[in-house]
Short mmCIF file of C-alpha atoms in Angstrom, two decimals:
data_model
loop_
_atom_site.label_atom_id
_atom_site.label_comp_id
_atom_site.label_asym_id
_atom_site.label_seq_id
_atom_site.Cartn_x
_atom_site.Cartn_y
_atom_site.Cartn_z
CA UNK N 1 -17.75 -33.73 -1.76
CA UNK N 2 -16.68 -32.47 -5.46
CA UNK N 3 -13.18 -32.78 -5.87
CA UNK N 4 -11.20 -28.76 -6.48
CA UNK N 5 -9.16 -28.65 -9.29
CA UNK N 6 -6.23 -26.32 -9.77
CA UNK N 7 -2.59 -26.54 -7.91
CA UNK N 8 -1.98 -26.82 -4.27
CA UNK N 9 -1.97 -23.75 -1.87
CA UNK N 10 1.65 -23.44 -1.69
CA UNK N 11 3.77 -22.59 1.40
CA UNK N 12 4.45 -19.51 2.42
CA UNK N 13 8.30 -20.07 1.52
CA UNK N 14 7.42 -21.27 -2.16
CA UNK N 15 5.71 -17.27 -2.70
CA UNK N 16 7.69 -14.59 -4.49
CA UNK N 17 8.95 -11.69 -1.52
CA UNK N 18 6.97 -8.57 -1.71
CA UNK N 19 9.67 -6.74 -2.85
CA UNK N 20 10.17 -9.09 -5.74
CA UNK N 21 6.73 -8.79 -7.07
CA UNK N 22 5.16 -6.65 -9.66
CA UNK N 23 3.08 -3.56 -8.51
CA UNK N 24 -0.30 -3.32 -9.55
CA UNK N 25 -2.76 -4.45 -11.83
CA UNK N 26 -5.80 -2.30 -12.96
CA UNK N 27 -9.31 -4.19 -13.89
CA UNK N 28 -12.50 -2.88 -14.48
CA UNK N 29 -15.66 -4.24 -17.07
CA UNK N 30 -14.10 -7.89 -16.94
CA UNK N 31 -14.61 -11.45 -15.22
CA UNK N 32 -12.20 -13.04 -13.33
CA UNK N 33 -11.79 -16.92 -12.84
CA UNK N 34 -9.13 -19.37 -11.29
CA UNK N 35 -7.31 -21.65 -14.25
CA UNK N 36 -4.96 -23.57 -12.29
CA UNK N 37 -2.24 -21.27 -10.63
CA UNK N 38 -2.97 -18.36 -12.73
CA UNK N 39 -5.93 -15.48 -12.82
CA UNK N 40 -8.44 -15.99 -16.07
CA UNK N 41 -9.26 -12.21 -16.74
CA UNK N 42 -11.78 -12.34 -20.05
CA UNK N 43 -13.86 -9.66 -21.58
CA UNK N 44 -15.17 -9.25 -25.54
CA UNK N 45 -11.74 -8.98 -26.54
CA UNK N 46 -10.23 -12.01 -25.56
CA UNK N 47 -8.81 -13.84 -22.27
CA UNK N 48 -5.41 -13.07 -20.61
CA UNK N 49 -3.71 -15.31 -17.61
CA UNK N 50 -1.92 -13.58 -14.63
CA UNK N 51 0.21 -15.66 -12.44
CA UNK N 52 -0.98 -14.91 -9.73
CA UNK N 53 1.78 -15.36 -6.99
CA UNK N 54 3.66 -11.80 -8.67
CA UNK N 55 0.99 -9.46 -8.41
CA UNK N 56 1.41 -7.09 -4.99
CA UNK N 57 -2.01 -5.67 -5.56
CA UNK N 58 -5.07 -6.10 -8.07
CA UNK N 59 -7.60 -3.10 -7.87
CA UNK N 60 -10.99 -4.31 -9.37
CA UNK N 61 -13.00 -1.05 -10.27
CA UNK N 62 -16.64 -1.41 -11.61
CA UNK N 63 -18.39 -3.73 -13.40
CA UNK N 64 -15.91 -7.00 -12.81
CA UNK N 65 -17.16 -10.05 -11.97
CA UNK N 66 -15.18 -12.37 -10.05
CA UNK N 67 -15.46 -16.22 -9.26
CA UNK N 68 -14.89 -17.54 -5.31
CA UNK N 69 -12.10 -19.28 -6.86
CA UNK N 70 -10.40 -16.71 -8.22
CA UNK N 71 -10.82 -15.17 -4.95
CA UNK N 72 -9.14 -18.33 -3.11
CA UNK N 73 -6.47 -18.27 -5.71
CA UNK N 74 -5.95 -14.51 -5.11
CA UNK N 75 -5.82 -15.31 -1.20
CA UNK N 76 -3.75 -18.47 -1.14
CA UNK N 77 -0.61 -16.43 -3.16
CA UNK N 78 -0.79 -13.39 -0.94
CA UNK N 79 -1.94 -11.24 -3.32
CA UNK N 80 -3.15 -7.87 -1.83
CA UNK N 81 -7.08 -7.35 -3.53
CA UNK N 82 -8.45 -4.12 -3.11
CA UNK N 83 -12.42 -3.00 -4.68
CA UNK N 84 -11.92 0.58 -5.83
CA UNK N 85 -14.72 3.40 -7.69
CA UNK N 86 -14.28 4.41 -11.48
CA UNK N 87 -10.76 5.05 -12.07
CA UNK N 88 -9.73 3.71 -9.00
CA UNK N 89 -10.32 6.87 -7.31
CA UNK N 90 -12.69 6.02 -4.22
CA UNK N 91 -10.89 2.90 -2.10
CA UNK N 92 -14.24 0.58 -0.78
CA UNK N 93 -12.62 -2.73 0.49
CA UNK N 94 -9.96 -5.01 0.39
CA UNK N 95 -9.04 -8.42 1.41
CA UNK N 96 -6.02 -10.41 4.12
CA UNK N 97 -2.34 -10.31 2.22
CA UNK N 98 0.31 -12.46 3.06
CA UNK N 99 2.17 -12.01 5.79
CA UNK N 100 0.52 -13.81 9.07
CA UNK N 101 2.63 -12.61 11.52
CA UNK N 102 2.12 -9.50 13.82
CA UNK N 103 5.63 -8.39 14.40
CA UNK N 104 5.45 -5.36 12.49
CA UNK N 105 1.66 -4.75 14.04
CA UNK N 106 3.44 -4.85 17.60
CA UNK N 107 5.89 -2.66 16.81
CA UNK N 108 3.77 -0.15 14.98
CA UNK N 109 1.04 -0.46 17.67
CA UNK N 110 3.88 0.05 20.44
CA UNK N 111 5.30 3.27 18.65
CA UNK N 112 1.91 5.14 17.99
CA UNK N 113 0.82 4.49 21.86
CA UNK N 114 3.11 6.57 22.96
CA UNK N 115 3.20 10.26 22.42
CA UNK N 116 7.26 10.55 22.21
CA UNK N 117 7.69 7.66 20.27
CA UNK N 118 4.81 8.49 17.38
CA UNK N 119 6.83 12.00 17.37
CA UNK N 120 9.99 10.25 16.77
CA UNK N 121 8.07 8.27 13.78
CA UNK N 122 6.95 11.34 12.54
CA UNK N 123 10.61 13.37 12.39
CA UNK N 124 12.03 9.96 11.26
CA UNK N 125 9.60 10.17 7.97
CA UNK N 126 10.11 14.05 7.72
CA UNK N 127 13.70 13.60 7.68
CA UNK N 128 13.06 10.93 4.66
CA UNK N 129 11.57 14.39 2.91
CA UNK N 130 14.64 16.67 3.82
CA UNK N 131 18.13 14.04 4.08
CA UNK N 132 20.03 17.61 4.37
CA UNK N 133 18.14 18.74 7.17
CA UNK N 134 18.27 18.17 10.74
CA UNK N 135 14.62 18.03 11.71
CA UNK N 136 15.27 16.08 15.13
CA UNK N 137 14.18 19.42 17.50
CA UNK N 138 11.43 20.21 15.22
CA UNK N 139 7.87 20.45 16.24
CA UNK N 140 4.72 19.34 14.56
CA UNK N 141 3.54 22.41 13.51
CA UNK N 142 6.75 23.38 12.47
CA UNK N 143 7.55 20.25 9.96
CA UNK N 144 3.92 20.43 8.55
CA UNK N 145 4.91 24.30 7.63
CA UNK N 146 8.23 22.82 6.04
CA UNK N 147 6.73 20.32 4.39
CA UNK N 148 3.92 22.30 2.77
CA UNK N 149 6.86 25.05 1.18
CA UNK N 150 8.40 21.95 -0.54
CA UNK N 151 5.64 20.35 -2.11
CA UNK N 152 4.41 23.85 -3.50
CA UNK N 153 8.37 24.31 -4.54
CA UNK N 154 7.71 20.73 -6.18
CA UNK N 155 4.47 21.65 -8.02
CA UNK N 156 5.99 24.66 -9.15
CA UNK N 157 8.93 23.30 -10.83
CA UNK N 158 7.03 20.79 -11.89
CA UNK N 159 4.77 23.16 -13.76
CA UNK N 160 8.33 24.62 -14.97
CA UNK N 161 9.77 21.56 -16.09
CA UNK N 162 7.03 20.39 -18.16
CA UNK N 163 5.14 23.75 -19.25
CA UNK N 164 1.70 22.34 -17.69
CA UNK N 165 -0.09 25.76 -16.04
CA UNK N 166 -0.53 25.33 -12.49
CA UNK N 167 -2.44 27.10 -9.94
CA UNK N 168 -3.36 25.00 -7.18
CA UNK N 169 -4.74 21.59 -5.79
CA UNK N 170 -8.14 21.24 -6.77
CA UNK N 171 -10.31 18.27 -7.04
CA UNK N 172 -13.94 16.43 -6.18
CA UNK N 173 -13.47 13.01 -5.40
CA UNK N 174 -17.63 12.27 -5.98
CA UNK N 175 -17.03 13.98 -9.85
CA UNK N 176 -13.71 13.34 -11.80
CA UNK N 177 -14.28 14.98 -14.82
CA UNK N 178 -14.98 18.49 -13.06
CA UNK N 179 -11.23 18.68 -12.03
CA UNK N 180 -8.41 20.67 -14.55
CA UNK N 181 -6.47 17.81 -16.48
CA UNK N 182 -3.80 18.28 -14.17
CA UNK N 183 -5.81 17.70 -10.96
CA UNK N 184 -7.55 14.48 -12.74
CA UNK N 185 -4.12 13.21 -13.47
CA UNK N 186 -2.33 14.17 -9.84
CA UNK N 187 -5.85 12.17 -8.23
CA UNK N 188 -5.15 9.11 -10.46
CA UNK N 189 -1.49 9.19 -9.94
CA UNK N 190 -1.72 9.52 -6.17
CA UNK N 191 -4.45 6.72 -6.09
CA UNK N 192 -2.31 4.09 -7.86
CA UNK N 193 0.79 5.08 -4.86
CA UNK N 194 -1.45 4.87 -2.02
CA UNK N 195 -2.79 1.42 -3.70
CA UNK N 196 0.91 0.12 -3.79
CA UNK N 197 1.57 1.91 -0.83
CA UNK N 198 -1.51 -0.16 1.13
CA UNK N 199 -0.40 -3.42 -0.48
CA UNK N 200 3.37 -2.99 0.95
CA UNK N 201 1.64 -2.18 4.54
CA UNK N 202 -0.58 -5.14 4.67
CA UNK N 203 1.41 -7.29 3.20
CA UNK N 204 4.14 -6.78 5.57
CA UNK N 205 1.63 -7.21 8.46
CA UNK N 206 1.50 -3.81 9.65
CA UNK N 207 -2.01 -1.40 10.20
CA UNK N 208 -3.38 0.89 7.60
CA UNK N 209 -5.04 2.90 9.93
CA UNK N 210 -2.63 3.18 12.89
CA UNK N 211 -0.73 6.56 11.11
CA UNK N 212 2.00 8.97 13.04
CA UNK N 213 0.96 11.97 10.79
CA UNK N 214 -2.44 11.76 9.49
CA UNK N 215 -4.94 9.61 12.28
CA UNK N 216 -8.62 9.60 12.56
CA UNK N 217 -8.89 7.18 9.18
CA UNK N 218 -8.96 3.83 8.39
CA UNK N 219 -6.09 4.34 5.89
CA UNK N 220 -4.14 7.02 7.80
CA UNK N 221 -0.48 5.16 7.64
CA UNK N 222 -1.35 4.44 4.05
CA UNK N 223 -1.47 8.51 3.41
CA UNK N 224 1.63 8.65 5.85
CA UNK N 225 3.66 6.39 3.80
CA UNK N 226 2.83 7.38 0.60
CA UNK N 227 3.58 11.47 1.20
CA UNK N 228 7.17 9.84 1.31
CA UNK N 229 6.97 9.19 -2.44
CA UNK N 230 5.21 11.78 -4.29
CA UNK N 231 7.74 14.21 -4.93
CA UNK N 232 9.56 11.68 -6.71
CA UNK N 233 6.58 9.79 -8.88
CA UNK N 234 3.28 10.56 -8.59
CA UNK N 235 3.66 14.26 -9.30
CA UNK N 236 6.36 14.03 -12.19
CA UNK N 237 4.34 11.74 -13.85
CA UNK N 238 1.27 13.71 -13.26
CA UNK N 239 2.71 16.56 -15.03
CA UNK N 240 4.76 13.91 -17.91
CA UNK N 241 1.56 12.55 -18.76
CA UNK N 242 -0.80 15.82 -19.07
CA UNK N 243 2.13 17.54 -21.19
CA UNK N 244 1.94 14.33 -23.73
CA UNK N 245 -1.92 14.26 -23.55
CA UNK N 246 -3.58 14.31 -27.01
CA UNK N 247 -6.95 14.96 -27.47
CA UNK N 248 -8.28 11.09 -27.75
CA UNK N 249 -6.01 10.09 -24.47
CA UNK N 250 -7.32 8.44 -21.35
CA UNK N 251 -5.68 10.87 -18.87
CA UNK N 252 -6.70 8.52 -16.10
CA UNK N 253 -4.93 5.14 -17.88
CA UNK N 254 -2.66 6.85 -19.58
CA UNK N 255 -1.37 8.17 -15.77
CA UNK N 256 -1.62 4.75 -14.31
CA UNK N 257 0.68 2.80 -17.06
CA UNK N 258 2.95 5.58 -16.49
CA UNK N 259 2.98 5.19 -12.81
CA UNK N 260 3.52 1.37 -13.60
CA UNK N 261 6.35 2.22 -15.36
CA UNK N 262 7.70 4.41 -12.84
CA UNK N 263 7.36 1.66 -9.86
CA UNK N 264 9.23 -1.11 -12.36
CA UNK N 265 11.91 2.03 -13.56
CA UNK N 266 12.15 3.07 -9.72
CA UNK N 267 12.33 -0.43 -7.73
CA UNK N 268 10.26 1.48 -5.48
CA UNK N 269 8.56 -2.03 -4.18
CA UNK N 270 11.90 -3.41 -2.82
CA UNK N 271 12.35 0.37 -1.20
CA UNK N 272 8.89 0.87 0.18
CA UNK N 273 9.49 -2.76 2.29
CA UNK N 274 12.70 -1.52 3.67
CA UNK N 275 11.44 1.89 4.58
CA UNK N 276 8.50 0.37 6.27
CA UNK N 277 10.87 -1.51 8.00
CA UNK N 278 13.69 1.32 9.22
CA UNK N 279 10.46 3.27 10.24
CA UNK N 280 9.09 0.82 12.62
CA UNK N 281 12.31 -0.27 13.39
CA UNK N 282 12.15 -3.84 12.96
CA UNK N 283 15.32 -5.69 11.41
CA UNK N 284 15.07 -8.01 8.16
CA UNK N 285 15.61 -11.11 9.97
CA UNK N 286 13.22 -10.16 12.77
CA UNK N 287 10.60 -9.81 9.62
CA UNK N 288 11.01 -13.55 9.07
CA UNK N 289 9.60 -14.93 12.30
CA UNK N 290 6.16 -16.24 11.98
CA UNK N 291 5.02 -18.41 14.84
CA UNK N 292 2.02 -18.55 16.85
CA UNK N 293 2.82 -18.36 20.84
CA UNK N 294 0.46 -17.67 24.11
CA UNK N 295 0.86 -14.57 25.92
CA UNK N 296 2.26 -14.58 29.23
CA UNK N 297 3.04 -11.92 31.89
CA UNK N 298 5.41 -13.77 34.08
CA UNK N 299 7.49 -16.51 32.01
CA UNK N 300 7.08 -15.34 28.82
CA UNK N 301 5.55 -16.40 25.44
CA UNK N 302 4.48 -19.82 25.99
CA UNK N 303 3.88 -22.70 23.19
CA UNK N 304 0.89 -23.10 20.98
CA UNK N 305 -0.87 -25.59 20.66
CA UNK N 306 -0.11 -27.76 24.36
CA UNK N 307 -2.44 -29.02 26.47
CA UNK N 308 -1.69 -27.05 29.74
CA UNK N 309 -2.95 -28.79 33.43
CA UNK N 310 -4.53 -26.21 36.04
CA UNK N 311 -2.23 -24.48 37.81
CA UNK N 312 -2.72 -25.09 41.61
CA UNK N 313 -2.53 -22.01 43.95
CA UNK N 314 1.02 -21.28 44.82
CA UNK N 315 2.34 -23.58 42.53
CA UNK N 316 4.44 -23.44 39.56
CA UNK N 317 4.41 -24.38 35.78
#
């Protein structure tokens, strides 16, 4: 059997906390191999090294070429991969983060099953939008008509604020380019918060697609979660970066650094994980618990791993 080379697949204590890690990392026309702990990324210009265990998420958009051990590597430190379209617009796969236990799942699963629960979710992220209002007796209908007057209010003063002309959302997702410079940079802006926004969520063991607000989609808690954040970064720095644009920019990088910056500026990693958390309602040390156990109806969660004799009729464990 040839022998691997490279370090160890370290415990999952020795791995930096989510929160502690950097946001994303953007990669497209390059190859990718495994040099001990650390990601070779190489094109014509020359070869950088990324540790790997303090990226939360690496997007790979077209034309990169990646090794099975830089894949392993990727894998071993948690490190949330997902395969994105041309400016990372379209979302086509992604790959297991770090967090093996199903705490979180459970709880989420448990909260959207029910009808008054998922409601309760779904005021509980409203009120995240409006911490002056009471939003508790609220319906549905009612908080989707709130929330649509403050994101137009936000837009607006946006528009204001930075002297970028706006009119309205507007945007193909199959052609980039046809979109105002406004609407390219709000699409690229939005797609780098729902990637961090996905790596937080799968990282932390929860489901994507299990969502209180938007359902029907494989990523529906992903759009869920990341509506909590765009008032605050993707949309200022949509407008920022299309009132600095000059005419040889990149408005799609130029957004994405500037959304990079804003995550760093905004320790919005180390918030998202505790919002995820208060909104499933699951406690910090409860998020620590990782073991493997056997269902049981009667006693309880049973041991892993035993060798269990037949239970006899009328007889007991």
């Amino acid at each position: 059997m040839e022998k691997q080379s490279g370090a160890k697949k370290p415990e999952l204590s020795e791995l930096g906390r989510v929160q502690d890690r950097l946001t994303f990392l953007y990669l497209e026309h390059v190859k990718l191999d495994r040099q001990d702990s650390a990601i070779r990324v190489s094109d014509a210009r020359g070869i950088v090294f990324v540790p790997a265990a303090i990226i939360s998420v690496l997007m790979l958009g077209p034309g990169v070429d990646v090794t099975h051990r830089a894949m392993e590597l990727m894998g071993d430190a948690g490190m949330a991969v997902v395969w994105v379209g041309e400016r990372g617009v379209r979302q086509y796969a992604h790959g297991r983060a770090l967090n093996h236990s199903s705490l979180l799942l459970e709880a989420q699963a448990k909260l959207f099953s029910n009808q008054r629960s998922r409601l309760a979710v779904a005021r509980k992220m409203y009120q995240m939008r409006f911490p002056n209002d009471d939003v508790s007796g609220l319906s549905m209908q009612a908080l989707r008509g709130k929330e649509g007057a403050r994101v137009r209010q936000v837009y607006r003063l946006q528009s204001e604020r930075t002297g970028v002309k706006w009119t309205r959302r507007d945007y193909n997702p199959d052609d980039f380019e046809a979109s105002s410079p406004i609407n390219q940079a709000l699409t690229a802006a939005h797609q780098a918060l729902y990637g961090l926004s996905y790596s937080v969520i799968m990282a932390m063991g929860a489901s994507a697609g299990l969502g209180f607000v938007h359902t029907g989609h494989d990523l529906s808690f992903v759009y869920d979660f990341a509506d909590l954040y765009k008032a605050e970064f993707s949309i200022p720095v949509a407008f920022n970066t299309v009132a600095a644009l000059t005419e040889d920019d990149n408005i799609s990088r130029n957004t994405r650094l500037a959304m990079r910056d804003a995550f760093v500026d905004g320790k919005l990693l180390g918030r998202m994980v505790s919002d995820l958390k208060a909104i499933l309602g699951v406690s910090d040390d409860q998020t620590e618990i990782n073991n493997l156990s056997l269902w049981d109806d009667r006693p309880g969660l049973q041991e892993f791993g035993v060798q269990y004799h037949e239970i006899k009729v009328g007889e007991t464990q």
